[in-house]
C-alpha atoms as one frame of an Amber mdcrd trajectory, in Angstrom:
protein
 127.929  -0.668 226.837 126.410   2.798 226.999 125.119   5.140 224.340 127.646
   7.965 223.943 125.048  10.419 225.276 124.716   8.412 228.522 126.806  10.082
 231.249 127.780   6.663 232.610 129.919   6.202 229.510 132.395   8.578 231.226
 132.868   6.362 234.266 136.422   5.284 234.883 137.018   1.589 234.471 138.673
  -0.417 237.189 141.287  -3.105 237.079 139.859  -6.452 236.123 138.819  -8.491
 239.121 139.258 -12.206 239.489 137.730 -14.374 236.781 133.951 -14.721 237.070
 132.915 -17.166 239.741 131.489 -20.362 238.239 128.416 -19.864 240.378 125.941
 -17.190 239.365 122.645 -16.397 241.021 119.026 -15.732 240.166 117.452 -12.305
 240.192 115.287 -11.588 243.224 111.918  -9.826 243.157 109.650  -8.054 245.585
 106.352  -7.536 243.771 104.621  -5.312 246.282 101.705  -4.589 243.930 100.898
  -8.311 243.884 102.208 -10.008 247.020 100.580  -9.651 250.455 102.381  -7.335
 252.896 104.610  -8.826 255.571 103.103  -6.431 258.098  99.550  -5.063 258.127
  98.981  -3.184 261.363  98.309   0.237 262.876 101.199   1.659 260.855  99.757
   0.472 257.553 101.132  -2.103 255.121 104.841  -2.930 254.808 106.654  -5.218
 252.384 110.257  -6.414 252.752 112.836  -7.819 250.358 116.607  -8.164 250.595
 119.754  -8.401 248.549 123.149  -9.577 249.751 123.963  -6.315 251.523 120.671
  -4.417 251.804 117.062  -4.622 252.940 114.164  -2.649 251.468 111.118  -1.922
 253.644 108.386  -0.337 251.499 105.402   1.016 253.468 102.043   2.507 252.624
 101.627   4.231 255.954  98.442   5.245 257.728  98.116   8.697 259.366 100.195
   8.847 262.544 102.315   5.813 261.605 105.514   5.558 263.647 108.481   3.494
 262.526 110.919   2.975 265.381 114.343   1.368 265.541 115.934   0.560 268.894
 119.641  -0.193 268.986 119.927   0.121 265.208 123.347  -1.243 264.199 124.240
   1.307 261.529 123.001   4.182 259.387 119.943   3.754 257.210 117.975   5.874
 254.766 114.302   6.792 254.605 112.926   7.976 251.275 109.709  10.003 251.054
 109.093   9.912 247.292 105.937  12.038 247.305 105.158  15.636 248.154 102.748
  16.421 250.999 104.061  13.591 253.178 104.935  15.418 256.405 107.347  13.460
 258.568 109.151  13.968 261.849 112.463  12.230 262.538 114.020  11.953 265.985
 117.241  10.311 267.142 119.994  11.050 269.643 118.192  14.052 271.100 117.849
  15.600 267.629 114.687  16.227 265.634 114.133  17.082 261.983 110.977  17.732
 259.998 110.094  17.304 256.352 107.076  18.156 254.217 107.844  15.191 251.970
 109.678  14.640 248.696 112.839  14.145 250.708 115.497  11.751 251.932 116.496
  11.194 255.559 119.721   9.551 256.688 119.173   8.163 260.173 122.018   7.477
 262.628 122.727   4.224 264.479 121.054   3.678 267.826 117.490   4.559 268.788
 115.427   6.524 266.296 111.888   7.181 265.176 110.075   8.358 262.060 106.459
   9.548 262.314 104.210  10.339 259.347 101.463  12.715 260.398  99.313  12.184
 257.312 100.650   8.793 256.314 101.848   8.134 252.769 104.636   6.198 251.108
 107.963   5.701 252.863 110.849   3.479 251.777 113.388   2.572 254.450 116.709
   1.249 253.173 118.925  -0.717 255.557 122.115  -2.674 255.329 121.676  -6.397
 255.946 123.384  -6.085 259.336 120.038  -6.162 261.207 118.998  -9.804 261.802
 115.482  -8.865 262.895 114.841  -7.198 259.526 116.506 -10.002 257.566 114.033
 -12.404 259.177 111.115 -10.386 257.775 112.254 -10.799 254.159 110.364 -13.523
 252.262 113.484 -14.164 250.148 115.913 -14.403 253.090 116.776 -18.002 252.205
 118.316 -16.871 248.897 121.127 -15.315 250.947 121.492 -17.982 253.611 125.061
 -18.339 252.299 127.193 -15.403 251.165 127.084 -15.067 247.389 130.506 -16.055
 246.132 130.874 -13.166 243.689 130.147 -10.407 246.239 132.780  -9.432 248.844
 131.916  -9.332 252.540 130.136  -6.110 253.426 132.355  -3.267 254.614 130.805
   0.074 255.621 132.480   3.281 254.496 134.271   5.616 256.960 132.264   7.492
 259.563 131.378  11.104 258.782 133.861  13.548 260.357 130.976  15.522 261.854
 129.630  12.433 263.578 126.411  10.529 263.130 123.226  12.603 263.107 119.931
  12.961 261.269 120.527  14.325 257.805 117.702  15.638 255.655 117.807  16.371
 251.928 115.117  17.716 249.627 114.682  15.802 246.375 113.932  19.089 244.661
 117.351  19.306 243.013 117.474  20.753 239.500 119.267  18.796 236.803 122.737
  19.995 235.824 124.676  19.293 232.637 127.236  16.563 233.273 125.638  15.241
 236.468 123.973  11.816 236.445 120.744  11.581 238.436 120.438  12.705 242.043
 122.832  10.647 244.165 123.308  10.588 247.935 125.392   8.249 250.073 126.036
   7.402 253.712 128.332   4.859 255.327 126.183   1.915 254.238 123.981   2.853
 251.267 123.977   4.843 248.035 120.776   5.880 246.256 120.362   7.325 242.784
 116.972   8.999 242.279 116.630  10.062 238.644 113.907  12.448 237.588 110.700
  10.853 236.382 110.616   9.649 232.799 107.746  10.737 230.555 106.569   8.303
 227.922 108.286   5.018 226.969 112.053   4.630 226.597 113.780   5.099 223.258
 114.709   1.492 222.444 117.556   2.619 220.176 119.418   4.023 223.212 119.435
   1.376 225.930 122.353   0.755 228.290 123.411  -2.905 228.732 126.151  -3.207
 231.362 127.142  -5.317 234.348 128.734  -4.959 237.785 131.581  -7.321 238.646
 131.086  -7.626 242.387 127.881  -5.951 243.566 124.156  -6.210 243.020 121.878
  -3.465 241.758 118.565  -2.918 243.491 116.020  -1.315 241.161 113.018   0.092
 243.027 110.109   0.854 240.690 107.948   3.611 242.174 105.853   4.491 239.132
 105.108   2.922 235.793 105.614  -0.417 234.049 109.199  -1.633 233.651 110.934
  -4.470 231.872 114.264  -5.679 233.207 116.419  -7.384 230.576 119.116  -9.689
 231.982 121.732 -11.948 230.388 123.851 -14.349 232.415 127.425 -15.033 231.199
 128.183 -18.574 230.156 129.931 -20.771 232.677 132.296 -23.631 231.875 129.620
 -26.049 233.032 126.703 -25.817 230.576 124.387 -27.180 233.256 124.753 -23.790
 234.958 123.768 -21.745 231.922 120.817 -19.457 232.421 118.298 -18.306 229.829
 117.955 -14.583 229.211 115.194 -12.924 231.207 112.933 -10.100 230.070 110.811
  -9.606 233.156 107.975  -7.109 233.229 107.141  -5.596 236.621 104.665  -2.998
 237.740 105.008  -0.489 240.559 105.733  -0.624 243.389 108.301  -3.385 243.150
 111.957  -4.259 243.679 114.200  -6.181 241.301 117.607  -7.291 242.579 119.973
  -7.732 239.631 122.820 -10.162 240.405 126.491  -9.302 240.108 128.078 -10.090
 236.711 124.719 -10.228 234.937 124.408  -7.950 231.886 121.301  -5.833 232.307
 119.323  -2.848 231.145 115.811  -1.637 231.931 113.112  -0.158 229.740 109.979
   1.696 230.747 106.733   1.323 228.877 104.094   3.530 230.476 102.559   6.286
 228.353 102.663   8.576 231.380 105.333   9.017 234.063 107.746   6.311 235.223
 110.301   6.338 238.017 113.000   3.877 239.052 115.384   4.349 241.992 118.698
   2.474 242.031 120.196   1.377 245.346 123.670   0.034 246.123 125.315  -1.247
 249.306 127.949  -0.227 250.151 128.230   2.987 248.072 129.720   2.807 244.571
 133.302   4.004 244.151 132.940   4.874 240.460 129.969   7.172 241.043 131.765
   8.713 244.022 134.846   9.539 241.953 132.824  11.693 239.546 133.020  15.342
 240.687 129.601  16.713 241.528 127.673  13.460 241.126 127.217  12.667 244.839
 125.300  15.586 246.285 126.470  15.094 249.890 130.016  13.886 249.217 131.495
  16.577 251.481 129.801  14.956 254.486 131.008  11.396 253.913 134.654  10.512
 253.141 135.532   7.734 250.761 137.509   4.698 251.965 141.271   4.705 251.309
 141.943   3.739 247.693
């Protein structure tokens, strides 16, 4: 249910899927502002959390920090949410540089990201890397595949082959385009512009996703995630509504089939990044919404 001014109200519906599974799941949280980091070393501090199909590695990097992946199974993303965060990416004999406020897509195989001055970096992986899964404090929540989420299937390989891709986040808003969306074979990110002041509570957006989770990464501000679980046949499985307040930085993983909306409450700037794995078909079908759609084909429909 979207306000008529919300561009998501124009999304095409899809054929109804199977009836809701009589087994719904709890929301998952990574409260990086509160919980101790999983890693605290020469690279800085790094927190991990996972959903069914993705892993978030949020780092507050020290100058010279180097994040290396050897034999990486598939593509991943690296988000530099702040300006003046110079970074060097290398993989497959290729190098790319960024001054910050940017998104890298890194290819499978061996690769490295170095932050000359340190700063914030968010690496976003699929859950196909067991070594990273093991670092997630909530790994046990996904010890068994969630019944209402299909098995992970990556999208088709890019026709130009795997390589480092680099995108500036400095993309002006356009009428009719929702957020700033990029995708690769494994991940989709939507990076809206920062919000100023609290949300208008007369124009919220309760909705649900039949068969995928939503990862909401709070980078700035105070957020409240409102969630309502549908009723199951067995009343013992009913779940109270949740209205969970989180600060930044944090991750909230919203389960499939759960009605949700988020409100922001800071008097200053707030920012929330939404992450999906694999990419969303409905967003991808909207002309102009995915900024790099020409580089990544959609799966056969």
